[in-house]
Short mmCIF file of C-alpha atoms in Angstrom, two decimals:
data_model
loop_
_atom_site.label_atom_id
_atom_site.label_comp_id
_atom_site.label_asym_id
_atom_site.label_seq_id
_atom_site.Cartn_x
_atom_site.Cartn_y
_atom_site.Cartn_z
CA MET A 1 -37.47 163.95 56.95
CA LYS A 2 -39.94 162.49 54.52
CA HIS A 3 -38.80 158.97 55.47
CA LEU A 4 -39.20 159.78 59.17
CA PHE A 5 -42.74 161.01 58.58
CA LEU A 6 -43.61 157.80 56.72
CA LEU A 7 -42.16 155.70 59.55
CA VAL A 8 -44.27 157.57 62.10
CA LEU A 9 -47.41 157.02 60.00
CA LEU A 10 -46.60 153.32 59.65
CA ALA A 11 -45.99 152.92 63.38
CA THR A 12 -49.29 154.67 64.15
CA ALA A 13 -51.17 152.43 61.73
CA VAL A 14 -49.65 149.31 63.27
CA THR A 15 -50.55 150.51 66.79
CA LEU A 16 -54.14 151.21 65.79
CA ALA A 17 -54.41 147.83 64.10
CA GLU A 18 -53.16 146.06 67.22
CA THR A 19 -55.42 147.97 69.62
CA PRO A 20 -58.32 145.68 70.54
CA LYS A 21 -61.66 147.08 69.54
CA LYS A 22 -64.25 147.48 72.26
CA PRO A 23 -67.29 145.33 71.60
CA VAL A 24 -70.28 147.34 70.52
CA LYS A 25 -73.03 147.01 73.09
CA ARG A 26 -76.36 146.33 71.51
CA GLU A 27 -79.23 147.97 73.27
CA ARG A 28 -81.60 145.29 74.52
CA LYS A 29 -85.22 145.87 73.66
CA PRO A 30 -87.52 145.83 76.69
CA ASN A 31 -89.66 142.76 77.18
CA PRO A 32 -93.03 143.55 75.50
CA SER A 33 -94.86 142.57 78.67
CA LEU A 34 -93.09 145.38 80.57
CA VAL A 35 -94.03 148.18 78.18
CA LYS A 36 -96.29 150.75 79.80
CA VAL A 37 -99.87 150.81 78.52
CA GLU A 38 -102.35 153.65 78.32
CA ASP A 39 -105.77 153.29 79.91
CA VAL A 40 -108.99 153.13 77.96
CA ALA A 41 -111.34 155.49 79.76
CA GLY A 42 -114.19 153.90 81.66
CA LEU A 43 -112.67 150.44 82.08
CA PRO A 44 -111.60 148.96 85.44
CA ARG A 45 -107.88 148.88 86.19
CA VAL A 46 -106.06 145.61 86.86
CA LEU A 47 -102.50 145.19 88.14
CA LEU A 48 -100.52 141.98 87.65
CA ILE A 49 -97.69 141.33 90.11
CA GLY A 50 -95.40 138.37 89.55
CA ASP A 51 -92.16 136.98 88.16
CA SER A 52 -91.25 135.72 84.69
CA ILE A 53 -94.18 133.30 84.67
CA SER A 54 -96.57 136.25 84.86
CA MET A 55 -94.49 138.11 82.29
CA GLY A 56 -95.14 135.15 80.01
CA TYR A 57 -98.91 135.42 80.28
CA THR A 58 -99.29 139.23 80.58
CA LEU A 59 -99.80 140.00 76.88
CA ASP A 60 -102.32 137.19 76.45
CA VAL A 61 -104.26 138.31 79.54
CA ARG A 62 -104.29 141.82 78.16
CA GLU A 63 -105.64 140.55 74.85
CA LEU A 64 -108.26 138.32 76.46
CA LEU A 65 -109.52 141.17 78.65
CA LYS A 66 -109.48 143.78 75.88
CA GLY A 67 -112.58 145.93 76.18
CA LYS A 68 -113.22 144.60 79.69
CA ALA A 69 -110.28 145.97 81.68
CA ASN A 70 -107.06 147.95 81.49
CA VAL A 71 -104.42 145.35 82.33
CA HIS A 72 -101.16 146.73 83.73
CA ARG A 73 -98.24 144.92 85.33
CA ILE A 74 -95.27 145.89 87.47
CA PRO A 75 -92.42 147.13 85.23
CA THR A 76 -90.05 144.31 86.13
CA ASN A 77 -89.70 140.71 87.29
CA GLY A 78 -91.18 140.74 90.79
CA GLY A 79 -88.54 138.38 92.19
CA PRO A 80 -88.83 137.17 95.81
CA THR A 81 -91.02 138.63 98.57
CA THR A 82 -88.02 140.56 99.89
CA ASN A 83 -87.92 142.44 96.59
CA GLY A 84 -91.66 142.94 96.81
CA LEU A 85 -91.38 144.60 100.21
CA LYS A 86 -88.72 146.98 98.88
CA ASN A 87 -90.75 148.02 95.83
CA ILE A 88 -94.44 147.45 96.50
CA GLN A 89 -95.25 151.09 97.27
CA ALA A 90 -93.59 152.25 94.05
CA TRP A 91 -95.38 149.54 92.06
CA LEU A 92 -98.75 150.52 93.47
CA GLY A 93 -98.08 154.21 92.95
CA GLU A 94 -100.87 156.71 93.41
CA SER A 95 -103.20 155.02 90.92
CA LYS A 96 -106.53 153.47 91.81
CA TRP A 97 -106.59 149.72 91.25
CA ASP A 98 -109.81 147.74 91.00
CA VAL A 99 -108.14 144.31 90.97
CA ILE A 100 -104.62 143.18 91.92
CA HIS A 101 -103.66 139.66 90.84
CA PHE A 102 -100.40 138.78 92.58
CA ASN A 103 -97.83 136.04 93.15
CA TRP A 104 -94.45 135.46 94.76
CA GLY A 105 -92.78 132.11 95.34
CA LEU A 106 -90.49 130.72 92.66
CA HIS A 107 -87.73 133.16 93.56
CA ASP A 108 -88.24 132.68 97.28
CA LEU A 109 -87.76 128.91 97.07
CA LYS A 110 -84.74 129.29 94.79
CA TYR A 111 -81.35 128.21 96.13
CA ILE A 112 -78.52 130.72 96.03
CA ALA A 113 -74.96 130.99 97.32
CA GLU A 114 -72.85 134.15 97.61
CA ASP A 115 -74.30 135.86 94.53
CA PRO A 116 -78.10 136.16 95.01
CA SER A 117 -78.58 136.87 91.30
CA LYS A 118 -77.43 133.35 90.40
CA ARG A 119 -79.04 130.01 91.15
CA ALA A 120 -77.02 127.45 93.09
CA ASP A 121 -77.14 123.69 93.31
CA PRO A 122 -79.33 122.95 96.36
CA LYS A 123 -76.82 120.27 97.42
CA ALA A 124 -73.72 122.47 97.07
CA PRO A 125 -71.86 123.65 100.20
CA GLY A 126 -73.05 127.11 101.24
CA SER A 127 -76.22 126.85 99.17
CA HIS A 128 -79.39 128.08 100.88
CA LEU A 129 -82.94 129.17 100.14
CA GLN A 130 -83.25 132.77 99.03
CA VAL A 131 -86.19 133.26 101.41
CA PRO A 132 -86.83 130.55 104.02
CA LEU A 133 -90.41 129.35 104.41
CA ALA A 134 -91.14 131.16 107.70
CA ASP A 135 -89.84 134.45 106.29
CA TYR A 136 -91.86 133.94 103.11
CA GLU A 137 -95.08 133.60 105.11
CA LYS A 138 -94.25 136.66 107.20
CA ASN A 139 -93.35 138.72 104.11
CA LEU A 140 -96.55 137.74 102.33
CA SER A 141 -98.59 138.86 105.34
CA GLU A 142 -96.92 142.28 105.19
CA LEU A 143 -97.43 142.59 101.44
CA VAL A 144 -101.11 141.68 101.76
CA LYS A 145 -101.66 144.40 104.38
CA ILE A 146 -100.05 146.99 102.13
CA MET A 147 -102.12 145.96 99.10
CA GLN A 148 -105.35 145.78 101.10
CA ALA A 149 -104.89 149.43 102.00
CA THR A 150 -105.46 150.32 98.32
CA GLY A 151 -109.07 149.13 98.49
CA ALA A 152 -108.52 146.89 95.44
CA LYS A 153 -109.94 143.39 95.14
CA LEU A 154 -106.97 141.09 95.75
CA ILE A 155 -106.49 137.72 94.06
CA TRP A 156 -103.66 135.43 95.15
CA CYS A 157 -102.18 133.34 92.33
CA ASN A 158 -100.49 130.28 93.79
CA THR A 159 -97.04 129.20 92.64
CA THR A 160 -96.82 126.87 89.67
CA HIS A 161 -95.04 123.52 89.63
CA VAL A 162 -91.29 123.04 90.11
CA PRO A 163 -90.49 119.96 88.00
CA ALA A 164 -87.58 117.58 88.44
CA GLY A 165 -84.32 118.94 87.05
CA SER A 166 -85.20 122.61 87.55
CA ASP A 167 -81.95 124.51 87.97
CA GLY A 168 -81.48 125.85 91.52
CA ARG A 169 -84.75 124.46 92.83
CA ILE A 170 -86.06 121.25 94.40
CA GLU A 171 -88.95 119.44 92.77
CA GLY A 172 -92.24 120.05 94.56
CA ASP A 173 -90.99 122.78 96.92
CA GLU A 174 -93.83 124.98 95.73
CA VAL A 175 -96.28 122.78 97.67
CA LYS A 176 -95.09 123.86 101.12
CA TYR A 177 -94.73 127.47 99.98
CA ASN A 178 -98.30 127.38 98.65
CA GLU A 179 -99.48 125.91 101.96
CA ALA A 180 -97.87 128.81 103.80
CA ALA A 181 -99.46 131.28 101.37
CA ALA A 182 -102.85 129.60 101.82
CA ARG A 183 -102.71 130.30 105.56
CA VAL A 184 -102.04 133.98 104.87
CA MET A 185 -104.83 134.26 102.30
CA LYS A 186 -107.36 132.42 104.44
CA ALA A 187 -106.68 134.75 107.37
CA ALA A 188 -107.03 137.78 105.08
CA GLY A 189 -110.09 136.49 103.20
CA ILE A 190 -108.37 136.59 99.82
CA PRO A 191 -109.44 134.19 97.02
CA THR A 192 -106.89 132.00 95.25
CA ASP A 193 -106.33 131.52 91.55
CA ASP A 194 -105.16 127.89 91.57
CA LEU A 195 -102.86 128.26 88.60
CA ARG A 196 -100.72 125.35 89.76
CA ALA A 197 -103.57 122.84 89.36
CA HIS A 198 -104.52 124.39 86.02
CA ALA A 199 -100.95 124.04 84.73
CA LEU A 200 -100.58 120.46 85.98
CA ALA A 201 -103.71 119.50 84.06
CA LYS A 202 -101.74 120.14 80.86
CA PRO A 203 -98.15 118.95 81.52
CA GLU A 204 -97.03 119.62 77.95
CA ALA A 205 -97.57 123.35 78.56
CA GLN A 206 -94.44 123.45 80.71
CA LEU A 207 -90.91 123.24 79.34
CA PRO A 208 -88.95 120.07 80.25
CA ALA A 209 -87.00 120.31 83.55
CA ASN A 210 -87.88 124.00 83.73
CA VAL A 211 -90.27 126.19 85.72
CA HIS A 212 -91.14 128.16 82.58
CA TYR A 213 -93.76 127.56 79.89
CA SER A 214 -93.89 127.48 76.12
CA PRO A 215 -95.71 130.34 74.35
CA GLU A 216 -98.70 128.02 73.98
CA GLY A 217 -98.38 127.13 77.65
CA SER A 218 -98.36 130.77 78.69
CA ARG A 219 -101.50 131.30 76.63
CA TYR A 220 -103.07 128.39 78.48
CA LEU A 221 -102.18 130.01 81.83
CA ALA A 222 -103.54 133.34 80.60
CA GLU A 223 -106.94 131.79 79.94
CA LYS A 224 -107.23 130.80 83.60
CA VAL A 225 -105.89 134.11 84.90
CA SER A 226 -108.27 136.08 82.67
CA ALA A 227 -111.26 134.01 83.74
CA VAL A 228 -110.52 134.51 87.45
CA ILE A 229 -109.95 138.25 87.04
CA THR A 230 -113.20 138.57 85.08
CA GLU A 231 -115.09 137.04 88.01
CA HIS A 232 -113.81 139.81 90.29
CA LEU A 233 -114.13 142.84 88.05
CA PRO A 234 -116.49 145.54 89.32
CA LYS A 235 -120.06 144.96 88.20
CA LYS A 236 -121.46 147.57 85.85
#
């Protein structure tokens, strides 16, 4: 009986040893730019809407406008205009905004295939733009109308450069998307933060063959964004 008991224990130990262990999921810390901030009483309220480029400059804008404005941002990557239309009301919430600095574009002009969450080679069979140009212009018009209803001062931030070699995108496609956006903003009387020209003036700010920027590059973008927002803050 004792030998049988030992055999059972041995067999159990072997089984446990052979059972593959489930990988321990590490909880990802939220991007610091997405952390909710508390308002300082008496300061105007600014909302940043944009994708990962804006996430890159959010903290620096917040620092540069410290004591001048409460700088908030949407709690996620804004993605394409289609995502904006789905979420804009939730992003605006019931809060009063004095200034809204906004951008869409890099995700609209991205090429995708079956899985919209993944970029696709623009030349691959079945590859297509996530949001075609005509739809982009129409979506922007709708988004502008919704944001204008808040009474906030709106600032359009044009789309930064798509360099050669950018995965899932075609070099220079932002030009035609910015032209479409310019028509929308002109009709609506909305000023433009020409961040594209600002970024192109310092090519080393952008990562090689990538739409994103180095930390120093994001700081450089933040300086322009902060300056434009400052111009449109309510006068005391």
